[in-house]
Amino acid sequence: MTILPTRDVCYGGDWNPDQWPAQTVAEDIELMKEAGVNLVSLAIFSWAKLEPKPGEYDFAWLRDIMDRCHEAGIFVDLATGTAAPPVWMARNNPESLPVNKDGVRLGFGSRQQYCPSSREYRSRSKALARALAEEFKDHPALVMWHVNNEYACHVPHCYCDVCEADFQDWLRDKYGDISALNDAWNTHFWAQVYSDFDQIYVPRTMPTIPNSAQVLDFWRFSDSQILKLYLGEAEQLREVTPGIPVTTNFMGEFTYLDYREWAKHVDVVSDDSYPDPALPGAAHEVAFNADLMRGLKGGQPFVLMEQVTSAVQWRPQNTVKRPGQFELWSLSRVAHGADGVMQFQWRQSPGGAEMFHGGMVHHSGKKSRWWSEVVKLGGSLSNLAPVVGGRVDAKVAVVVDTDSARARHLSCGPNEAPALFSAARAWHRSLWEKNIATDIIGVEDDLAGYSVIVVPELFIDYPKFAARLQVAAENGAHVLVTAPSGVVNPTLRAVLGGYLGSLSDLLGVVVTDYAVHSPDAAKWAQSDLWMVDPRVDRITRAVETPGVVDYHDLEVRSAALVRALEQVGSPRPAPRGGVWGEYVMATKEADQFTDPMWLNDEVEVVAQFAPESDLGGWPAITKRKVGKGAAWYVATDLDAVGRDALVRVLAAYGRVDMSASNLPDGIEVVKRGVVTFYLNHSDRAVQLAGVTGFDLLSQAEATGHAVVAPRSAMAIVSRE
Ligand code: GLA
Ligand code: ZN
């Protein structure tokens, strides 16, 4: 699906002309033309102006703006404006305001102040969407609908009484019978047994650790409640303008909403992405988020709906992008599957919460250093039409699962984990550092076509997915699973009889126990329990605490991994595990613990824990041959060296193209459709041999020898 009838890459941003006098609006249109803007997102926060009094709409000003856009050849991604309800709703219907975990009703004066269950908000947001659709259905500038804005970014949960009643209904639907819920949540622990659904609370602030299964279901309920808001509006739009694609902007690695589910209901995936330029890993975050978004609809191109030109305003210190980085990161998104590069926002606000957030036009106007970068990027993107609609072809997949990230975060222990795809990001990074094209997929996506499938930290046991991985391995894929996986069922009950659950058969191993290291010695140094006076503490001076480190040393046993490590560096680096370790046994022999427990012949020990820890001698990485492929298990959070070496091994077995993995430092290569992007993230000009074809960006021929300037790119169309 292409968004613009011209089939160009979309370029523009959120435009809030309602903040500005007529003269500025006229100037904006001229500046947009100069910058090559072809799409603007309008009316995202305009509800108060669109509906100044309940039920009284004023669309004349918006029509005027849309007409001007059309005259100027600028298309419109029209928002439904429902992300910030006007003050009259708060005053007339105070119950529409959300309630936080402590029972505090949130006030008016910022944005997103609505309860997702509010009947008033629901009906008025739908009505506004309908009215806008009726008003603008035939407008020639309209090319996309933008429902709401960043659902759940500030208020992922509401703890009001209406939400509580709806939560009870949602649970009734899900479990049918209260005894099923009691069983699923294991409520006999701590006397939480319910005899009716209407006794159940939303998980407000409690005396101590809540029932994590209850909280997980509450997260799912909140997600589905917010999705209903989106669907309510989208339905209105689709009835009136069936041909206009509908989107709502996602936020990358965000697990309050399950975007894989949401993606089924949007026509175009769009994403907001604000990596922190202070961090070297930001260059990877750009690529990771893009691959994540491309994966949500089976490889369909997405739109980068928001990024900033220069710097945001919401971090404590808002590091500014380096010269060229705005374009470089934009092109990286395009290379990884974006058909649009949009900014928040067109013109930097004159006041309010975001006045110091960068825009395409800064407070200083065309005098700003950013203006030239904005114009330059517009020119570059205008040359990239051959990329639009193109696909990235990947032989490697990394699997992410929102519910697993949530479950891992919400279960109290074995150790703290954010509700993010951290392990998937780490493995993706190792692949990206080697320029290996990678798809990010979900547990329901098709596995055919991948010769390497990485399954990092799939906390929930999914028997159907395990069966599909088995088939993929039999057909030749190398499946790599990392710990902790298969630890709980979908309602957060522990898998009994050994973790890995249904993955055990495939991997040939079972996990009997976890053994987590605790590196926080500095914090403990404050505690008298940490103090040992070796002159007098006769007993404690003899006590060893080998677990107070943030790693597990590993010993490599497989020749293939030794060779891969030799390629990583000389002298050969030693891989390490992180804080996570566990006891792994061969499934079939694991009826009783004996130390040390060895594996059967079916399973090769690729690496084992070194003797310094109590796990000494136990397997840390295993491999089992399965049909034409193999199943690998990593029983620790492997460090970057270990991941890099293992990626080399898997890529070799999986016949994955590694030809671009040894290019000069800082060079990212991505092939999308007919175009190969060379992105130089470094501060040095880099010479590349063997680059032939036409560079869409410089509009010049590359004849086998190319120089990519610092923090810039080439986009080569091959002549073959
Ligand atoms: C989000 C919002 C925008 C703006 C930016 C600022 O992405 O959608 O309205 O607040 O953050 O970074
Ligand atoms: Zn509520």
XYZ file of C-alpha atoms and ligand atoms in Angstrom:
733
model
C 0.000 0.000 0.000
C 1.422 3.378 -0.946
C 0.137 6.400 0.904
C 0.679 9.214 -1.546
C -0.872 9.036 -5.029
C 2.485 10.303 -6.302
C 4.183 7.177 -4.841
C 6.795 9.362 -3.179
C 8.279 8.891 0.262
C 6.098 10.912 2.657
C 7.832 13.853 4.292
C 6.418 16.378 6.729
C 5.180 16.482 10.287
C 2.494 17.301 12.820
C 1.255 20.726 11.919
C -0.692 22.805 14.409
C -1.746 25.875 12.400
C -4.467 26.518 14.966
C -1.695 27.784 17.277
C -0.611 30.460 14.846
C -1.813 33.692 13.184
C -2.822 33.688 9.501
C 0.440 35.261 8.416
C 2.484 32.425 9.923
C 0.222 29.872 8.283
C 0.851 31.462 4.893
C 4.578 31.478 5.565
C 4.405 27.830 6.645
C 2.956 26.765 3.335
C 5.792 28.511 1.493
C 8.396 26.945 3.760
C 6.849 23.517 3.312
C 7.201 23.838 -0.425
C 10.815 24.873 -0.004
C 11.507 21.846 2.205
C 9.736 19.376 -0.064
C 6.998 18.585 2.447
C 4.293 16.470 0.844
C 2.295 15.287 3.884
C 1.179 16.947 7.120
C -0.637 15.482 10.106
C -3.408 17.875 10.995
C -5.665 18.444 13.998
C -4.038 15.921 16.327
C -4.688 18.113 19.371
C -7.464 20.290 18.002
C -10.565 18.941 19.714
C -11.244 22.167 21.619
C -11.185 24.105 18.365
C -13.139 21.510 16.369
C -15.876 21.207 18.995
C -15.809 24.370 21.100
C -19.041 23.370 22.871
C -20.466 19.866 23.243
C -22.008 18.858 19.928
C -21.192 22.184 18.182
C -18.605 21.562 15.522
C -16.486 24.174 13.786
C -14.672 22.716 10.804
C -14.433 25.855 8.662
C -10.897 26.705 9.763
C -9.742 23.170 9.090
C -11.337 23.163 5.657
C -9.489 26.347 4.882
C -6.176 24.760 5.915
C -6.921 21.573 3.955
C -7.771 23.629 0.873
C -4.514 25.482 1.139
C -2.624 22.241 1.490
C -4.305 20.932 -1.605
C -3.438 24.053 -3.583
C 0.172 23.669 -2.518
C 0.317 19.970 -3.452
C 0.557 18.861 0.168
C -1.453 15.851 1.296
C -3.086 15.454 4.665
C -2.978 12.735 7.282
C -6.058 13.949 9.114
C -6.300 13.240 12.816
C -9.553 12.641 14.607
C -8.370 15.062 17.277
C -9.403 12.876 20.184
C -6.097 12.690 22.057
C -6.865 15.710 24.239
C -10.521 16.201 25.218
C -11.601 19.820 25.852
C -12.122 21.228 29.311
C -15.906 21.085 28.988
C -15.747 17.314 29.108
C -13.762 17.364 32.343
C -16.152 19.900 33.887
C -19.410 18.348 32.676
C -18.292 14.761 33.130
C -15.632 14.571 35.815
C -15.958 10.775 35.717
C -14.353 10.927 32.258
C -11.045 11.822 33.934
C -8.808 8.823 34.665
C -7.934 7.632 38.166
C -4.430 6.537 39.077
C -3.371 3.555 41.151
C -3.600 5.509 44.402
C -7.183 6.506 43.694
C -6.317 10.067 42.656
C -8.440 11.461 39.828
C -6.076 13.135 37.356
C -6.615 16.784 36.623
C -7.063 18.846 33.470
C -4.220 20.916 32.020
C -2.038 18.553 30.049
C -3.435 15.930 27.651
C -4.776 12.355 27.372
C -6.963 12.955 30.446
C -9.611 10.366 29.651
C -10.600 7.090 31.224
C -10.627 4.377 28.541
C -13.973 3.116 29.868
C -15.672 6.512 29.987
C -18.967 6.257 28.102
C -18.943 10.013 27.552
C -15.474 9.966 26.023
C -16.324 6.957 23.904
C -19.463 8.398 22.394
C -18.065 11.894 21.896
C -14.825 10.675 20.300
C -16.761 8.453 17.917
C -19.119 11.290 17.072
C -16.226 13.629 16.314
C -14.551 11.042 14.089
C -17.833 10.540 12.251
C -18.433 14.245 11.786
C -14.902 14.787 10.452
C -15.273 11.890 8.055
C -18.568 13.242 6.740
C -17.106 16.717 6.397
C -13.892 15.790 4.603
C -14.774 12.541 2.843
C -14.370 14.073 -0.592
C -11.500 16.376 0.177
C -8.739 15.850 -2.403
C -5.932 16.406 0.134
C -7.059 13.630 2.467
C -4.894 10.497 2.080
C -4.854 8.940 5.556
C -6.717 8.980 8.861
C -4.733 9.356 12.058
C -6.844 8.110 14.947
C -6.119 9.722 18.326
C -2.402 9.911 19.169
C -0.053 7.543 20.979
C -2.752 5.646 22.787
C -1.744 4.829 26.383
C 1.459 6.858 26.350
C 0.547 8.680 29.560
C -2.435 6.730 30.898
C -2.048 3.021 30.198
C -4.386 2.083 33.049
C -7.282 3.674 34.837
C -8.341 2.446 38.273
C -11.800 4.032 38.475
C -15.042 2.263 39.398
C -16.248 2.126 35.796
C -13.027 0.398 34.789
C -13.463 -1.962 37.718
C -16.950 -3.000 36.580
C -15.729 -3.414 32.999
C -12.758 -5.432 34.231
C -15.150 -7.778 36.027
C -17.144 -8.227 32.805
C -13.971 -8.838 30.840
C -12.944 -11.528 33.339
C -16.419 -13.070 33.223
C -16.055 -13.345 29.446
C -12.575 -14.755 29.667
C -13.048 -17.334 32.428
C -16.811 -18.038 32.378
C -16.712 -19.628 35.765
C -15.215 -18.049 38.875
C -13.512 -21.281 39.875
C -11.571 -21.145 36.597
C -10.321 -17.703 37.575
C -9.425 -18.868 41.087
C -7.444 -21.656 39.559
C -5.769 -19.487 36.914
C -4.746 -16.864 39.467
C -3.899 -19.431 42.166
C -6.008 -17.399 44.585
C -5.816 -19.966 47.380
C -2.440 -18.460 48.149
C -2.865 -15.547 50.636
C -6.643 -16.172 50.902
C -7.618 -14.313 47.736
C -10.416 -16.710 46.726
C -13.428 -15.082 45.007
C -16.953 -16.460 44.918
C -18.190 -14.015 42.285
C -16.647 -11.849 39.562
C -18.185 -8.727 41.079
C -15.896 -9.076 44.110
C -12.786 -8.485 42.021
C -10.882 -5.215 42.320
C -8.717 -3.459 39.821
C -5.185 -3.759 41.255
C -5.022 -0.448 43.128
C -2.170 0.258 45.523
C -2.039 -2.657 47.964
C -0.205 -3.479 51.201
C 2.455 -5.484 49.387
C 3.135 -7.620 46.295
C -0.076 -8.038 44.292
C -1.222 -11.249 42.684
C 0.760 -10.931 39.473
C -1.754 -12.946 37.441
C -4.405 -10.407 38.409
C -2.175 -7.539 37.317
C -1.306 -9.265 34.036
C -4.982 -9.715 33.257
C -5.573 -6.084 34.191
C -2.891 -5.010 31.700
C -4.562 -7.124 29.019
C -7.965 -5.724 29.934
C -6.670 -2.119 29.771
C -5.113 -2.845 26.382
C -8.374 -4.262 25.011
C -10.325 -1.359 26.494
C -8.091 1.143 24.703
C -8.240 -0.891 21.507
C -12.031 -0.567 21.690
C -11.639 3.198 21.628
C -9.534 2.960 18.501
C -11.933 0.509 16.852
C -14.893 2.715 17.729
C -13.375 5.631 15.836
C -11.936 3.557 12.996
C -15.322 2.013 12.333
C -16.853 5.474 11.808
C -14.094 6.445 9.404
C -14.258 3.214 7.441
C -18.008 3.428 7.017
C -17.777 6.892 5.499
C -14.429 6.674 3.650
C -13.750 3.002 2.955
C -10.884 3.825 0.583
C -8.812 5.928 2.976
C -6.238 4.006 5.064
C -6.463 4.317 8.827
C -3.527 4.447 11.218
C -2.746 5.309 14.809
C 0.811 6.043 15.849
C 2.645 3.337 17.824
C 5.635 3.847 20.109
C 8.150 1.167 19.207
C 9.053 -1.115 22.060
C 5.934 -0.415 24.121
C 4.260 -3.306 25.905
C 1.225 -1.713 27.545
C -0.382 -2.323 24.175
C 0.111 -5.485 22.177
C 0.924 -3.910 18.817
C 0.846 -7.238 17.034
C -2.841 -7.393 17.879
C -3.372 -3.723 17.076
C -1.610 -4.074 13.741
C -4.424 -6.335 12.553
C -6.704 -3.316 12.794
C -4.627 -0.580 11.163
C -4.115 -0.283 7.414
C -0.709 1.288 7.787
C 1.607 0.814 10.752
C 3.033 4.112 11.937
C 5.601 4.687 14.648
C 7.059 7.409 16.822
C 10.722 7.009 17.610
C 13.015 9.164 19.742
C 16.354 7.418 20.348
C 18.639 9.429 22.617
C 21.560 10.799 20.552
C 23.663 10.764 23.718
C 23.866 6.983 23.462
C 26.001 5.085 20.924
C 23.325 2.353 20.890
C 20.813 4.866 19.530
C 21.916 4.035 15.968
C 20.829 0.486 16.663
C 17.598 1.551 18.328
C 16.689 3.297 15.075
C 17.119 0.039 13.156
C 15.533 -2.145 15.831
C 12.377 -0.052 16.059
C 12.099 0.029 12.297
C 12.469 -3.752 11.984
C 9.967 -4.134 14.809
C 7.430 -2.004 12.945
C 8.090 -3.633 9.576
C 7.423 -6.975 11.231
C 4.003 -6.047 12.553
C 2.246 -6.562 9.253
C 4.356 -9.246 7.664
C 6.954 -6.925 6.136
C 4.572 -4.267 4.879
C 6.235 -0.823 4.802
C 5.391 1.512 7.671
C 5.501 5.245 8.237
C 7.818 6.909 10.711
C 5.116 9.194 12.071
C 7.236 11.124 14.533
C 10.858 11.863 15.242
C 12.627 15.077 16.137
C 14.961 17.088 13.972
C 17.287 18.258 16.747
C 16.432 17.393 20.364
C 13.379 16.587 22.460
C 12.522 18.544 25.604
C 11.336 15.778 27.923
C 14.622 14.240 29.036
C 16.491 15.770 31.969
C 19.292 16.627 29.523
C 18.180 16.782 25.900
C 21.205 15.898 23.834
C 21.041 17.308 20.342
C 21.653 15.246 17.221
C 25.019 15.572 15.526
C 25.196 17.336 12.153
C 23.896 14.912 9.512
C 22.406 12.517 12.036
C 18.832 13.662 11.426
C 19.117 12.639 7.772
C 21.197 9.550 8.489
C 18.690 8.127 10.960
C 15.818 9.067 8.657
C 17.409 7.149 5.796
C 18.065 4.218 8.100
C 14.321 4.042 8.747
C 13.630 4.131 5.020
C 16.229 1.415 4.448
C 14.560 -0.765 7.074
C 11.074 -0.346 5.626
C 9.661 3.146 6.169
C 7.741 4.761 3.324
C 7.411 8.013 5.228
C 9.572 10.225 7.424
C 7.454 12.534 9.533
C 8.443 14.824 12.357
C 6.990 16.103 15.550
C 6.418 18.880 14.782
C 6.456 21.171 11.774
C 6.917 24.428 13.666
C 8.337 24.556 17.163
C 5.621 25.693 19.631
C 5.669 29.263 20.879
C 4.641 28.157 24.383
C 3.274 25.355 26.504
C 4.656 21.992 27.491
C 6.649 21.375 24.316
C 8.023 24.792 23.420
C 11.603 23.550 23.696
C 11.006 20.429 21.603
C 12.685 20.786 18.237
C 10.653 21.272 15.072
C 11.282 21.414 11.355
C 11.039 25.182 11.751
C 12.727 26.317 14.935
C 11.990 29.436 16.995
C 14.689 31.222 15.018
C 13.049 30.274 11.699
C 15.247 29.882 8.648
C 18.251 31.157 10.594
C 18.289 27.884 12.496
C 21.008 25.419 11.576
C 18.253 22.799 11.391
C 16.437 24.435 8.518
C 19.169 23.484 6.051
C 19.096 19.895 7.316
C 15.319 19.852 6.894
C 15.574 21.115 3.316
C 18.390 18.719 2.534
C 16.457 15.708 3.801
C 13.432 16.778 1.767
C 15.630 16.750 -1.321
C 17.093 13.355 -0.496
C 13.729 11.752 0.124
C 12.343 13.157 -3.103
C 14.908 10.986 -4.913
C 13.896 7.817 -3.140
C 10.628 6.984 -4.883
C 12.135 3.724 -6.246
C 12.275 2.467 -2.665
C 8.586 2.982 -1.921
C 6.756 -0.302 -1.438
C 10.034 -2.251 -1.497
C 10.626 -5.155 0.859
C 13.544 -6.283 2.972
C 14.427 -9.926 2.490
C 15.679 -11.573 5.696
C 16.754 -15.133 6.401
C 16.991 -14.504 10.140
C 14.103 -13.857 12.498
C 14.103 -12.677 16.094
C 10.914 -13.430 17.982
C 9.265 -10.970 20.367
C 6.173 -11.502 22.470
C 4.461 -8.691 24.328
C 2.710 -10.955 26.791
C 5.968 -12.668 27.716
C 7.651 -9.315 28.361
C 4.712 -8.302 30.527
C 4.662 -11.598 32.406
C 8.405 -11.516 33.049
C 8.120 -7.961 34.354
C 5.067 -8.575 36.513
C 6.076 -11.855 38.103
C 7.834 -11.015 41.339
C 11.246 -12.643 40.778
C 13.366 -14.518 39.842
C 14.905 -11.078 39.203
C 13.671 -7.688 38.133
C 13.121 -7.130 34.440
C 11.605 -4.182 32.588
C 8.534 -4.889 30.448
C 10.617 -4.559 27.300
C 12.119 -6.743 24.583
C 15.598 -6.315 26.066
C 16.933 -9.743 25.139
C 15.467 -9.565 21.640
C 17.080 -6.157 21.258
C 20.461 -7.553 22.342
C 20.334 -10.427 19.829
C 19.051 -8.172 17.082
C 21.929 -5.830 17.840
C 24.457 -8.634 17.416
C 22.956 -9.422 14.021
C 22.746 -5.760 13.011
C 26.370 -5.105 13.978
C 27.231 -7.721 11.344
C 24.863 -6.273 8.722
C 22.678 -9.366 8.753
C 19.149 -8.579 7.605
C 16.728 -9.607 10.327
C 12.966 -9.701 10.667
C 11.303 -9.266 14.027
C 8.276 -11.502 14.221
C 5.692 -12.762 16.701
C 4.831 -16.253 17.886
C 1.972 -16.538 15.407
C 3.924 -15.473 12.332
C 5.006 -17.766 9.538
C 8.422 -19.360 10.151
C 8.982 -20.707 6.658
C 11.805 -18.964 4.853
C 13.950 -18.392 7.945
C 17.093 -20.446 8.323
C 17.934 -18.945 11.723
C 15.226 -18.253 14.301
C 16.237 -16.612 17.579
C 13.752 -16.911 20.438
C 15.074 -14.744 23.274
C 13.406 -14.958 26.686
C 10.031 -16.338 25.733
C 8.817 -16.403 29.327
C 5.410 -17.885 28.521
C 5.141 -21.463 27.344
C 3.251 -21.701 24.022
C 2.886 -25.358 23.012
C 1.645 -24.512 19.502
C 4.610 -22.271 18.835
C 6.986 -24.935 20.158
C 5.451 -27.400 17.709
C 5.950 -24.955 14.833
C 9.573 -24.369 15.838
C 10.020 -28.142 15.783
C 8.756 -28.258 12.193
C 11.014 -25.356 11.208
C 14.049 -27.127 12.692
C 13.158 -30.393 10.999
C 13.037 -28.487 7.724
C 16.514 -27.091 8.272
C 16.229 -24.040 10.505
C 18.617 -23.389 13.372
C 16.409 -22.439 16.298
C 18.086 -20.716 19.222
C 16.145 -20.313 22.471
C 17.522 -18.297 25.382
C 16.712 -18.294 29.079
C 14.394 -17.687 30.816
C 11.859 -19.328 28.501
C 8.838 -21.534 29.054
C 8.677 -20.612 32.729
C 4.967 -19.838 33.159
C 1.686 -20.490 31.402
C -0.355 -17.574 29.987
C -2.000 -16.902 33.355
C 1.357 -16.761 35.103
C 1.221 -20.149 36.779
C 4.633 -21.804 36.988
C 5.433 -24.614 34.583
C 5.852 -27.674 36.802
C 8.294 -30.519 36.350
C 11.071 -28.378 34.852
C 11.071 -25.109 32.904
C 11.079 -24.809 29.116
C 7.798 -26.670 29.185
C 6.776 -27.576 25.671
C 10.141 -26.382 24.283
C 11.881 -29.200 26.151
C 11.290 -31.843 23.506
C 12.692 -29.652 20.760
C 15.746 -28.548 22.744
C 16.351 -31.906 24.342
C 16.888 -30.298 27.738
C 14.933 -29.247 30.780
C 15.735 -26.502 33.293
C 15.489 -27.652 36.871
C 16.542 -24.501 38.733
C 17.690 -20.965 38.118
C 20.751 -19.468 39.800
C 20.829 -15.685 39.586
C 23.893 -13.626 40.460
C 23.480 -10.345 42.367
C 26.075 -7.810 41.331
C 25.051 -5.045 43.679
C 28.047 -5.211 46.015
C 28.316 -1.408 46.087
C 24.846 -1.106 47.575
C 25.532 -3.818 50.102
C 28.718 -2.135 51.171
C 26.438 0.090 53.263
C 25.188 -2.925 55.199
C 26.851 -4.265 58.337
C 26.091 -7.738 56.969
C 28.623 -7.030 54.237
C 31.348 -6.016 56.686
C 34.026 -8.501 57.567
C 36.936 -7.602 59.801
C 39.423 -10.306 58.816
C 41.492 -9.754 61.964
C 38.745 -10.956 64.271
C 35.760 -12.352 62.309
C 36.931 -15.915 62.470
C 33.802 -17.423 60.949
C 32.648 -14.797 58.438
C 36.155 -14.285 57.041
C 35.880 -17.819 55.734
C 32.507 -17.330 54.006
C 32.716 -16.985 50.210
C 30.048 -15.188 48.103
C 30.901 -16.003 44.488
C 27.444 -14.867 43.303
C 28.151 -11.177 43.962
C 29.297 -10.479 40.398
C 27.417 -9.590 37.250
C 28.693 -12.441 35.113
C 29.115 -16.189 34.827
C 32.399 -17.332 33.276
C 31.960 -19.913 30.544
C 34.169 -22.642 29.103
C 33.714 -23.353 25.417
C 33.623 -26.993 24.352
C 32.497 -26.885 20.737
C 35.138 -26.559 18.047
C 32.766 -24.496 15.892
C 32.321 -21.931 18.635
C 36.071 -21.851 19.316
C 36.661 -21.097 15.622
C 34.010 -18.370 15.679
C 35.640 -16.787 18.717
C 38.979 -16.849 16.913
C 37.320 -14.830 14.149
C 35.980 -12.368 16.710
C 39.460 -11.475 17.878
C 42.974 -12.448 18.663
C 43.785 -13.476 21.311
C 40.529 -15.399 21.328
C 38.091 -13.619 23.654
C 36.259 -15.599 26.312
C 32.481 -15.324 26.234
C 30.647 -14.731 29.470
C 27.132 -15.185 30.706
C 25.424 -12.393 32.615
C 23.608 -12.557 35.936
C 21.355 -15.378 34.794
C 22.432 -18.986 35.177
C 20.549 -22.236 35.499
C 20.794 -25.978 35.912
C 20.109 -27.741 32.628
C 19.638 -31.480 32.256
C 19.003 -33.772 29.331
C 15.249 -34.152 29.367
C 15.056 -37.872 29.335
C 17.495 -38.433 32.177
C 16.224 -35.706 34.391
C 14.184 -37.624 36.874
C 16.417 -36.701 39.790
C 19.090 -34.151 40.566
C 22.615 -35.458 40.978
C 25.584 -33.160 40.904
C 27.055 -33.049 38.325
C 24.328 -34.209 35.989
C 25.603 -34.974 32.523
C 23.703 -34.975 29.275
C 22.915 -37.787 26.918
C 24.484 -38.260 23.486
C 21.683 -36.521 21.689
C 22.635 -33.151 23.112
C 25.995 -31.514 22.576
C 27.396 -29.219 25.256
C 28.602 -26.180 23.312
C 29.741 -24.308 26.417
C 29.544 -24.883 30.142
C 29.704 -22.783 33.277
C 33.249 -22.379 34.600
C 34.172 -23.868 37.976
C 34.277 -20.514 39.848
C 30.501 -20.492 40.317
C 28.364 -23.152 41.924
C 27.118 -23.951 38.435
C 30.630 -25.090 37.482
C 30.510 -27.911 34.961
C 26.847 -27.458 34.091
C 25.863 -26.807 30.477
C 25.448 -23.147 29.496
C 24.851 -23.613 25.766
C 23.499 -26.801 24.235
C 22.751 -28.012 20.742
C 20.519 -30.808 19.587
C 20.322 -31.931 15.980
C 16.736 -31.930 14.774
C 15.938 -33.178 11.278
C 17.861 -31.019 8.799
C 18.386 -28.264 11.359
C 19.126 -27.946 15.050
C 17.803 -26.554 18.298
C 20.158 -24.539 20.488
C 19.601 -23.479 24.064
C 21.432 -20.719 25.917
C 21.017 -20.983 29.683
C 22.381 -17.528 30.489
C 22.153 -13.923 29.310
C 25.159 -14.215 27.044
C 27.437 -11.188 26.597
C 28.107 -9.415 23.294
C 31.198 -11.511 22.498
C 29.304 -14.734 23.088
C 26.360 -13.560 21.020
C 28.606 -12.419 18.188
C 30.387 -15.768 18.034
C 27.157 -17.728 18.212
C 25.640 -15.570 15.480
C 28.636 -16.451 13.270
C 28.109 -20.145 13.933
C 24.364 -20.032 13.279
C 24.742 -17.865 10.192
C 27.257 -20.321 8.758
C 24.997 -23.307 9.392
C 21.964 -21.373 8.122
C 23.794 -20.145 4.981
C 23.007 -16.560 5.884
C 24.744 -13.888 3.819
C 27.565 -12.493 5.954
C 29.356 -10.728 3.112
C 28.779 -7.260 4.587
C 29.777 -8.175 8.119
C 33.393 -7.088 7.859
C 32.955 -3.684 6.260
C 34.780 -0.729 7.815
C 33.639 0.409 11.253
C 30.410 2.365 11.346
C 29.050 1.163 8.000
C 25.513 -0.194 8.022
C 24.296 -1.897 4.861
C 20.634 -2.625 4.232
C 19.049 -3.887 1.050
C 15.459 -2.928 0.459
C 13.831 -3.897 -2.829
C 16.119 -2.751 -5.629
C 18.078 -0.313 -3.490
C 21.082 -0.958 -1.258
C 21.687 1.625 1.439
C 25.180 2.289 2.781
C 24.877 4.287 5.988
C 28.028 5.704 7.538
C 27.442 6.204 11.277
C 31.050 7.186 11.889
C 32.863 10.518 11.919
C 35.226 9.472 9.142
C 34.786 9.363 5.389
C 34.772 5.678 4.464
C 35.928 4.169 1.190
C 33.993 1.196 -0.076
C 35.130 -1.052 -2.860
C 32.825 -2.917 -5.205
C 29.938 -0.468 -5.102
C 28.465 -0.072 -8.544
C 25.187 1.424 -9.644
C 23.357 4.693 -9.440
C 23.318 6.583 -6.137
C 19.833 7.987 -5.752
C 20.982 10.439 -3.107
C 23.846 12.132 -4.933
C 22.240 11.346 -8.304
C 25.615 10.134 -9.509
C 27.014 6.871 -10.789
C 29.143 4.766 -8.446
C 31.752 2.878 -10.415
C 33.203 0.312 -8.081
C 34.816 2.660 -5.634
C 32.738 4.883 -3.416
C 33.388 7.286 -0.573
C 30.677 7.784 2.009
C 31.086 11.024 3.919
C 30.859 11.072 7.729
C 27.300 10.562 9.050
C 25.832 10.323 5.587
C 24.557 7.700 3.194
C 24.339 6.322 -0.309
C 21.341 4.595 -1.841
C 22.513 2.490 -4.757
C 20.208 1.059 -7.385
C 21.918 -1.862 -8.927
C 22.224 -1.791 -12.713
C 21.733 -5.536 -13.104
C 4.946 12.135 21.389
C 3.654 12.809 20.981
C 3.854 14.148 20.395
C 4.905 14.911 21.157
C 6.174 14.115 21.150
C 7.317 14.812 21.821
O 5.519 11.387 20.412
O 2.887 12.036 20.112
O 2.609 14.828 20.436
O 4.469 15.096 22.461
O 5.945 12.938 21.869
O 8.489 14.060 21.763
Zn -11.547 4.366 34.363
